[in-house]
CSV table of C-alpha atoms in Angstrom, one decimal:
chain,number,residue,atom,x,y,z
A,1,UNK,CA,0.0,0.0,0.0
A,2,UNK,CA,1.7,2.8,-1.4
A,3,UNK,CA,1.3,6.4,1.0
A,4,UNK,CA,2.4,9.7,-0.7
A,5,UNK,CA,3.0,12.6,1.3
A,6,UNK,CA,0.3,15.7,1.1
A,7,UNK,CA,0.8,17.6,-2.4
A,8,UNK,CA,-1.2,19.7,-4.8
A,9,UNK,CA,1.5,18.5,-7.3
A,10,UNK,CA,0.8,14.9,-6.7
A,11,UNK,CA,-2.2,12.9,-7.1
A,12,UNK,CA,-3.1,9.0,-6.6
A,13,UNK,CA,-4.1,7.4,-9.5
A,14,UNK,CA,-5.1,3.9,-8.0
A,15,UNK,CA,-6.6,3.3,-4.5
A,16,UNK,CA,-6.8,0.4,-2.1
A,17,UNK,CA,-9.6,-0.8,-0.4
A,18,UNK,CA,-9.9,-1.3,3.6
A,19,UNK,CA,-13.7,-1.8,4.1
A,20,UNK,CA,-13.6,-4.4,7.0
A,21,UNK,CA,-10.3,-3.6,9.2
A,22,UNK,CA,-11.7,-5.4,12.5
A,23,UNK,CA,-12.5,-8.0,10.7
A,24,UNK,CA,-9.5,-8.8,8.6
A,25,UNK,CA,-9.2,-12.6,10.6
A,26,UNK,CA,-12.7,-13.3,9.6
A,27,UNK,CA,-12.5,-12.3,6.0
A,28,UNK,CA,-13.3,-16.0,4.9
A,29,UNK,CA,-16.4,-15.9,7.1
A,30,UNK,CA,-17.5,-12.4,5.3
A,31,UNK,CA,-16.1,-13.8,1.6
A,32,UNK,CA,-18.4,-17.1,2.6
A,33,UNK,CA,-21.4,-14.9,3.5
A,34,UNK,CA,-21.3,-12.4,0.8
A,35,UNK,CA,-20.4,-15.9,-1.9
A,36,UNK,CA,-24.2,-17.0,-0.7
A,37,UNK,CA,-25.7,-14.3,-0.6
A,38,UNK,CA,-24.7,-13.6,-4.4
A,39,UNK,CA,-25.8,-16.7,-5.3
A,40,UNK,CA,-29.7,-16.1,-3.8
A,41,UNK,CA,-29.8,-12.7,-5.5
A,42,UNK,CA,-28.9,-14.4,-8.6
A,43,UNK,CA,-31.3,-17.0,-8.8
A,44,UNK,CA,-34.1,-15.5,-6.6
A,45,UNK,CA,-34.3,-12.5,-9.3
A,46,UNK,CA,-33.2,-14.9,-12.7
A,47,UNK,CA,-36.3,-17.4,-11.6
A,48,UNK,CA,-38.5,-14.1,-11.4
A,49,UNK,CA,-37.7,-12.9,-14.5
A,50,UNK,CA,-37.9,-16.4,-16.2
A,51,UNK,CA,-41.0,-16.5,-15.0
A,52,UNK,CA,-42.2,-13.0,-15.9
A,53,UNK,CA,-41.0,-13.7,-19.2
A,54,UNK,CA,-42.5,-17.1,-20.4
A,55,UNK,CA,-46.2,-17.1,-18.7
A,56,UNK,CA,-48.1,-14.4,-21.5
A,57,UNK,CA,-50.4,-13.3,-19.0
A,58,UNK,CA,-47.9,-11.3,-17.0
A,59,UNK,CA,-46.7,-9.6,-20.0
A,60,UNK,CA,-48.5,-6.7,-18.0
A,61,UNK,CA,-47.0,-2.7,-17.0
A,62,UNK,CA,-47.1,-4.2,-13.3
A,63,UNK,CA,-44.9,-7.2,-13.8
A,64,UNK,CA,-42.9,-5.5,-16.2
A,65,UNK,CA,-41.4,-3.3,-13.6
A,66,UNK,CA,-40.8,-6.2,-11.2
A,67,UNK,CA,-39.3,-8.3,-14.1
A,68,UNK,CA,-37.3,-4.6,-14.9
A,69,UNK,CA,-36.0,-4.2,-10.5
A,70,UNK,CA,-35.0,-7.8,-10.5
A,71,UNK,CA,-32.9,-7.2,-13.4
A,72,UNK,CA,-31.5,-3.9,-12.3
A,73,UNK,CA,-30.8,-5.6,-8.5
A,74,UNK,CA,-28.5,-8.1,-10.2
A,75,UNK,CA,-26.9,-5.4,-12.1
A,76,UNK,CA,-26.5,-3.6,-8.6
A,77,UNK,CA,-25.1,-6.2,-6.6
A,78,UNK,CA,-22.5,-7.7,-9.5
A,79,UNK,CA,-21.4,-3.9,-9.9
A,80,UNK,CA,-19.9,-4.6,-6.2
A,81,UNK,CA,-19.4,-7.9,-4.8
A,82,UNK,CA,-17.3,-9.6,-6.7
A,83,UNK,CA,-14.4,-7.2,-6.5
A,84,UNK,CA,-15.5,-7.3,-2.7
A,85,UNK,CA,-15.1,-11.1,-2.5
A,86,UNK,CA,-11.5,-11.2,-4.4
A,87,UNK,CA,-10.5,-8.7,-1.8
A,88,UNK,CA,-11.8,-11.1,0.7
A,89,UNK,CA,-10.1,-14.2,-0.8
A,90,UNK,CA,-7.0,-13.1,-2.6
A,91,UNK,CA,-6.2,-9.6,-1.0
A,92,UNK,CA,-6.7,-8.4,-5.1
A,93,UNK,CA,-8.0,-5.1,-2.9
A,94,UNK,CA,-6.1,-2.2,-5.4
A,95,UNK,CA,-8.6,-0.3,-7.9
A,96,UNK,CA,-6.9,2.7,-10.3
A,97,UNK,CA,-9.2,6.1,-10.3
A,98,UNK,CA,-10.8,5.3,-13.4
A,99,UNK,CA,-12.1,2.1,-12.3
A,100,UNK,CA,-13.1,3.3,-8.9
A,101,UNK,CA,-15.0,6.3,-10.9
A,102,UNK,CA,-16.8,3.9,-13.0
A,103,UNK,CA,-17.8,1.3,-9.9
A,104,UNK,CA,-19.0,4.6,-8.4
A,105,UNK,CA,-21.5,5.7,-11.6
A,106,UNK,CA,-22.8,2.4,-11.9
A,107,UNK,CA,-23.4,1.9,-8.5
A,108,UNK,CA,-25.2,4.7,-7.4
A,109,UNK,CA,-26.9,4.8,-11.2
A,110,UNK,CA,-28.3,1.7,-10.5
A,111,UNK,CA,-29.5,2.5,-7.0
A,112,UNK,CA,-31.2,5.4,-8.1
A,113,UNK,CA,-32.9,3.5,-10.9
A,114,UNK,CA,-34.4,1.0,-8.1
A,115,UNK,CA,-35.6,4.0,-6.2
A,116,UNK,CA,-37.8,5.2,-9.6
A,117,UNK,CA,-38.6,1.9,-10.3
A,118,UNK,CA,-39.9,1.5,-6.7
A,119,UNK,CA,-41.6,4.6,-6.9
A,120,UNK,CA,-43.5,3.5,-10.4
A,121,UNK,CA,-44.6,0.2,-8.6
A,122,UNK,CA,-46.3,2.1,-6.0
A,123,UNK,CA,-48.1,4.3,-8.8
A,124,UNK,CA,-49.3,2.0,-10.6
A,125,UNK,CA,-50.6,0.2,-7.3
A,126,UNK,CA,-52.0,3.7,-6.5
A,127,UNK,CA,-53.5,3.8,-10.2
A,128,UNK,CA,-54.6,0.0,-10.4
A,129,UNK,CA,-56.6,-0.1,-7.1
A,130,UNK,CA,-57.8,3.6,-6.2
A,131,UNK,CA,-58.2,4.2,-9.9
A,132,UNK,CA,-59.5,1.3,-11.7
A,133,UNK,CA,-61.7,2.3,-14.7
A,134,UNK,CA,-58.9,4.4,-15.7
A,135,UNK,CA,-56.0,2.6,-15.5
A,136,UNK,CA,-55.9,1.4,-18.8
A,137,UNK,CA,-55.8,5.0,-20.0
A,138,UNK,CA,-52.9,6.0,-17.9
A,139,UNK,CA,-51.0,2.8,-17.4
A,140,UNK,CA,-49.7,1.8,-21.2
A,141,UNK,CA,-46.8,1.3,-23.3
A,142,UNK,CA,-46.9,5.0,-23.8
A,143,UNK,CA,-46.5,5.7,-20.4
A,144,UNK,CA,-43.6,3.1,-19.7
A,145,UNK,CA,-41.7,4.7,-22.5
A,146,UNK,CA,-41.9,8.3,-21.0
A,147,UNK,CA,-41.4,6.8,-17.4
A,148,UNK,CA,-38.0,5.4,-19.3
A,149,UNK,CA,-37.0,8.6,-20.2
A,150,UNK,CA,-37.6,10.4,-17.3
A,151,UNK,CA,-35.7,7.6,-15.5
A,152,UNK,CA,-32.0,7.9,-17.8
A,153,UNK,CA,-32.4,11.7,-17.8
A,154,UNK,CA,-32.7,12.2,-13.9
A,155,UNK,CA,-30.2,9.1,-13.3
A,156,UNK,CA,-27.6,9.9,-15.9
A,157,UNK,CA,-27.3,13.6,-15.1
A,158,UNK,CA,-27.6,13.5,-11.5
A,159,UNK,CA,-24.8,10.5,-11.2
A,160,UNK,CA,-22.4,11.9,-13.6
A,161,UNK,CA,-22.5,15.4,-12.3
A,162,UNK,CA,-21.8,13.5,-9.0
A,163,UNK,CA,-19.3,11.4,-10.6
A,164,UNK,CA,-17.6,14.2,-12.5
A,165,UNK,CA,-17.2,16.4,-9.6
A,166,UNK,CA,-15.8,13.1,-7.6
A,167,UNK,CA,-12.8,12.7,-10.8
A,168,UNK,CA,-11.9,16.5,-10.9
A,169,UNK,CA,-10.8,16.3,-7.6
A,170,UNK,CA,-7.0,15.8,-6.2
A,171,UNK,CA,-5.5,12.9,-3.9
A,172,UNK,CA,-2.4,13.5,-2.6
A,173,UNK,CA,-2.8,12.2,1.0
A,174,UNK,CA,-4.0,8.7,1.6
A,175,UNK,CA,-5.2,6.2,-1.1
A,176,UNK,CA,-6.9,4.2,1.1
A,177,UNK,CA,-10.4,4.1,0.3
A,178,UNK,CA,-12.1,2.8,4.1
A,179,UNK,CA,-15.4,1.0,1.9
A,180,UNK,CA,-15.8,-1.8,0.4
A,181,UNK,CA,-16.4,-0.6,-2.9
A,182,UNK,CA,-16.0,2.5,-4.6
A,183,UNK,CA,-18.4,5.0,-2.8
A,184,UNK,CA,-18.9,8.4,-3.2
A,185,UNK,CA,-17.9,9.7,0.2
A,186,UNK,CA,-15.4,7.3,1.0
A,187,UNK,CA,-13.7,8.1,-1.9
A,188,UNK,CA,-14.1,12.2,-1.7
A,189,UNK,CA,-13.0,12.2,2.1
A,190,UNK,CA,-9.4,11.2,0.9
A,191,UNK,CA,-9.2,15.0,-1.7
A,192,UNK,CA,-6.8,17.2,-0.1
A,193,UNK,CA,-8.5,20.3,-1.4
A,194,UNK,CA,-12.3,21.6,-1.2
A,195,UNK,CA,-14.9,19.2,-1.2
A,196,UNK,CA,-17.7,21.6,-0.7
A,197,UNK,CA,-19.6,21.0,-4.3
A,198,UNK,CA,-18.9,17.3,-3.7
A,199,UNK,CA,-21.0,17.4,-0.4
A,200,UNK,CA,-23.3,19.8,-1.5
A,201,UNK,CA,-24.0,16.9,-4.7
A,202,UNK,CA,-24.1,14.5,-2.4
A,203,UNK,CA,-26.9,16.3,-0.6
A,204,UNK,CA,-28.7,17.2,-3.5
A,205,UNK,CA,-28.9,13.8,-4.5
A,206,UNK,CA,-30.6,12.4,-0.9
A,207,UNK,CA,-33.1,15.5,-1.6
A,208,UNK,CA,-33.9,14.6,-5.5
A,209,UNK,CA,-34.4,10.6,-4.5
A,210,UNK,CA,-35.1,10.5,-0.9
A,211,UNK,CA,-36.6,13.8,-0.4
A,212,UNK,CA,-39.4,13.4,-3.4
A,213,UNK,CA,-39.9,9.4,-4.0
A,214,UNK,CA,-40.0,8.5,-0.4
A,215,UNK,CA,-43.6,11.0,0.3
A,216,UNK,CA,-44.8,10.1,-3.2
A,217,UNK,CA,-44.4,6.2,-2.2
A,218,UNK,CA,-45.9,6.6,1.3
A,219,UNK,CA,-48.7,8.7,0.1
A,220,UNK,CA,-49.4,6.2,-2.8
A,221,UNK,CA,-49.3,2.8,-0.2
A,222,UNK,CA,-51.7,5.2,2.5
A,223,UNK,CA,-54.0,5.5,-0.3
A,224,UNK,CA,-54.2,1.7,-1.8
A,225,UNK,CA,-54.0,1.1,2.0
A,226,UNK,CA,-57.3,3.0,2.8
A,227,UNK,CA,-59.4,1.6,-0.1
A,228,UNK,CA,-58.4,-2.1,0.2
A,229,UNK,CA,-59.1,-1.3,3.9
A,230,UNK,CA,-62.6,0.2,3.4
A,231,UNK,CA,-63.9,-2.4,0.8
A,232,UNK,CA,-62.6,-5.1,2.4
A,233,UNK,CA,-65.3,-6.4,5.6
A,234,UNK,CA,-63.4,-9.8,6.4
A,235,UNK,CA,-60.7,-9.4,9.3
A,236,UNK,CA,-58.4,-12.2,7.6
A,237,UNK,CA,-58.4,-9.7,3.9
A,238,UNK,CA,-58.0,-6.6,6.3
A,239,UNK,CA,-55.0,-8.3,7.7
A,240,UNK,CA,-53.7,-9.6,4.8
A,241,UNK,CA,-53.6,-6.6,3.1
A,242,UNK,CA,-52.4,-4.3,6.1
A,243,UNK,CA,-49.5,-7.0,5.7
A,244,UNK,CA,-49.1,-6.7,2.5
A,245,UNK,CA,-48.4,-2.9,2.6
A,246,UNK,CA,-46.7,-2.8,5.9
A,247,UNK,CA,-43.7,-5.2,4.3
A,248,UNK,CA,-43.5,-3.3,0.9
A,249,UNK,CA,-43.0,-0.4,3.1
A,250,UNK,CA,-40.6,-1.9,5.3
A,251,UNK,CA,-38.3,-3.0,2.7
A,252,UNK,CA,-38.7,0.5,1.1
A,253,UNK,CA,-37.6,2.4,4.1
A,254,UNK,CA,-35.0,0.0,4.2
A,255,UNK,CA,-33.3,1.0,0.9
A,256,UNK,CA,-33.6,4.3,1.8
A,257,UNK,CA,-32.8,4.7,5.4
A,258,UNK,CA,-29.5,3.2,5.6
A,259,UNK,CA,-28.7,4.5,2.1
A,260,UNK,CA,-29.0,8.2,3.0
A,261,UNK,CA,-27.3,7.3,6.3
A,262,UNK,CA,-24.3,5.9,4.3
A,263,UNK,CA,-24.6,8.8,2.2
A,264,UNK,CA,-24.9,11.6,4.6
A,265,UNK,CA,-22.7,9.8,7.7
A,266,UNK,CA,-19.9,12.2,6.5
A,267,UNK,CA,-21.8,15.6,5.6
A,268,UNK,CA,-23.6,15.3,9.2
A,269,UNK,CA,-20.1,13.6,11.0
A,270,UNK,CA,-21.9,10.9,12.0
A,271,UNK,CA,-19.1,8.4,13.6
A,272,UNK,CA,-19.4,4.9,12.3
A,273,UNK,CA,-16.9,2.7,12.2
A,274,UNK,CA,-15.6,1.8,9.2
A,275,UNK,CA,-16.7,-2.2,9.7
A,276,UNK,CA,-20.2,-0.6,10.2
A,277,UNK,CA,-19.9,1.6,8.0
A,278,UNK,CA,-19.2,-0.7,5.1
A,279,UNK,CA,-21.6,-3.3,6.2
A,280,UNK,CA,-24.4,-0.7,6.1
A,281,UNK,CA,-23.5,0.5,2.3
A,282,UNK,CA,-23.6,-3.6,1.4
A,283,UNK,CA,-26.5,-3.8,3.2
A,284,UNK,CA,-28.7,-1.4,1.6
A,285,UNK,CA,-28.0,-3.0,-1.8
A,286,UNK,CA,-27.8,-6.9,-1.1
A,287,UNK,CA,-31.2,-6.6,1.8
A,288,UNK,CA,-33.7,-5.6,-1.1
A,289,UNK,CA,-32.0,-7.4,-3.8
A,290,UNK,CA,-32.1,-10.5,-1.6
A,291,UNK,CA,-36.0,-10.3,-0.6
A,292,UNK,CA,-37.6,-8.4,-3.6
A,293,UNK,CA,-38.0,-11.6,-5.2
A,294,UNK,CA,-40.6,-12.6,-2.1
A,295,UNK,CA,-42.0,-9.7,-1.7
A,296,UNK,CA,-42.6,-8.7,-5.2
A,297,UNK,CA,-42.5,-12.5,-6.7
A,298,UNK,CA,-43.4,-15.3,-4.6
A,299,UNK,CA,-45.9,-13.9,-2.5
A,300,UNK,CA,-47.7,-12.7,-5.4
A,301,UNK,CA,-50.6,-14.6,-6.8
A,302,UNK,CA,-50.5,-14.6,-9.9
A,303,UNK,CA,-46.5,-14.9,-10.0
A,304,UNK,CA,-46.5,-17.8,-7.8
A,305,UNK,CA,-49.3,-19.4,-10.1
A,306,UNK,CA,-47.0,-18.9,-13.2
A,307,UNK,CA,-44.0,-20.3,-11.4
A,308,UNK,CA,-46.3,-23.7,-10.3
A,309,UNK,CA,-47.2,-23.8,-14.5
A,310,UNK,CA,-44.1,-23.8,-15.4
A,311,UNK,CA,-42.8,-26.2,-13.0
A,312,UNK,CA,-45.9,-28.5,-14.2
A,313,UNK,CA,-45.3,-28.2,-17.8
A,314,UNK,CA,-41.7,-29.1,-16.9
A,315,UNK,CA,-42.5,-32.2,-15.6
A,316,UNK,CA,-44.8,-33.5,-17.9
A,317,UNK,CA,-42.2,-33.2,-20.3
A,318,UNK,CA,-39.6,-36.0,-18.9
A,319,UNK,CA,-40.3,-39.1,-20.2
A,320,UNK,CA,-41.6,-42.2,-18.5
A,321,UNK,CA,-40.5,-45.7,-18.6
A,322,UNK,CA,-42.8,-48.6,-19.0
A,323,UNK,CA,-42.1,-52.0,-18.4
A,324,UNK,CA,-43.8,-54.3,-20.9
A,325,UNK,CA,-45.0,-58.0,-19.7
A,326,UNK,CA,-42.9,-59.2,-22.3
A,327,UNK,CA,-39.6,-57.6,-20.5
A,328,UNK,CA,-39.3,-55.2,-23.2
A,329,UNK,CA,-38.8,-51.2,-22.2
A,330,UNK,CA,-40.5,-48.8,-24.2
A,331,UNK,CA,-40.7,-45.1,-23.5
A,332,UNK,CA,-43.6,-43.6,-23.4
A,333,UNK,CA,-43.6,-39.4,-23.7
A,334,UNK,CA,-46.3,-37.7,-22.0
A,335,UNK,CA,-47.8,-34.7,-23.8
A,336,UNK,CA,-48.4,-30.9,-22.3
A,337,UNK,CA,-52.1,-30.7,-21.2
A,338,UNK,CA,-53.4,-27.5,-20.0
């Protein structure tokens, strides 16, 4: 680990990463944790989206953006594990400014694209049950196109501002980066010079995602909540769909919460240690990316019924073997009945 001594003539062009330096004997324990935990994102979400894909009747705008946040949580989490878990196994822990910039786009890209995504899912919820008779009008190809747009313009510009101001700036202290992966505050903490428009982008950014999707979504799962709630006489539907919302929103706030507090823990001072620190800024991606496919997929009707078809017309389609009295074996294939 190479240490250069402060100078505005100087600056690091590759970094090294120290997310978990408490925990350095247990790094096999981590790298074992984080290996599994890739691997239930990765089929969780892929099995959802198979799903999605190949049963016609959920080639709808609602299952569309479930289908569209599994894919972007596997994006997400393959943006930064597995540079984690070859630090973890093989010490490969050294990242050149470039690289580190790119990581960082992607990664917070990507998180901010789950937010909108999240925050569509909830309109069209909104839409679907408080507005039936006119959902058709409002929820339509049309619509998904323009929700597309609006999604890359405010992504891409906010991020690469952020990103760009991130690049412009010099290193010529440490080149330690105390994360895990390359984000945005661990990585501007380490500029020897002003850092003012960095924190000031950072805060702009927790205002234009947390600030406005997080009323908009709580507002819309009120409102569905309320409806469901007064056309709904049975206790067990009442609970069910108190549930229901309650754990959407629960996973929700989780995205958000610990994301602003990763975001913010240096603008506010906020001392977490770095373990913690880099655990919550994990967390915040792999925790939804882990249980959206339950929450979104398998405790969804008409998801889980599309799974159970599948798996169905699956195993009609292995052939049996029969046994004739003569000792001969034929094979007989079973056809696909609906």
């Amino acid at each position: 680990m190479s240490e250069a001594p402060p100078s505005r003539n100087f600056s690091h062009t590759s970094f090294v990463f120290r997310g978990f330096p408490e925990l350095q004997e247990h790094r096999r324990l981590l790298a074992l944790f984080f290996f599994f935990s890739y691997l239930v994102v990765l089929l969780g979400n892929s099995l959802l989206v198979m799903v999605v894909r190949r049963v016609q009747r959920l080639h709808s705008p609602m299952y569309l953006l479930i289908c569209t946040l599994c894919i972007v949580d596997v994006f997400v989490v393959t943006a930064i594990l597995p540079n984690m878990l070859l630090d973890l196994l093989f010490d490969w822990n050294r990242i050149s400014l470039a690289g580190c910039l790119i990581q960082m786009f992607f990664t917070h890209f990507l998180s901010s694209v789950e937010s909108t995504l999240l925050l569509a899912m909830a309109l069209d919820r909104y839409v679907a049950i408080c507005k039936p008779l006119r959902y058709a009008d409002m929820v339509d190809s049309s619509s998904l196109l323009k929700l597309l747009l609006f999604t890359l313009v405010r992504s891409v510009s906010i991020m690469a501002t952020l990103v760009g101001l991130a690049g412009s700036l010099w290193f010529c202290s440490s080149n330690t980066i105390q994360h895990g992966y390359c984000d945005h505050m661990a990585l501007v903490s380490l500029a020897c010079g002003s850092t003012q428009k960095n924190l000031a982008a950072g805060l702009a950014v927790i205002i234009c995602f947390v600030g406005v999707d997080i009323p908009i979504i709580f507002f819309s799962y009120m409102k569905i909540l309320r409806v469901v709630l007064r056309a709904t006489a049975a206790g067990e539907e009442r609970l069910k769909a108190f549930h229901t919302c309650s754990t959407h929103l629960m996973v929700i706030m989780c995205f958000y919460l610990v994301g602003s507090v990763t975001f913010l823990s240096h603008n506010l001072n906020i001392p977490i240690t770095t373990d913690i620190n880099t655990l919550m800024g994990v967390m915040y991606i792999l925790i939804p990316a882990t249980v959206n496919p339950i929450i979104y997929g398998v405790r969804t009707k008409e998801i889980r019924n599309g799974l159970w078809r599948l798996i169905s017309l699956r195993a009609k389609k292995i052939p049996s073997v029969k046994i004739s009295s003569s000792g001969k074996t034929g094979q007989n294939l079973q056809g696909m009945t609906h």
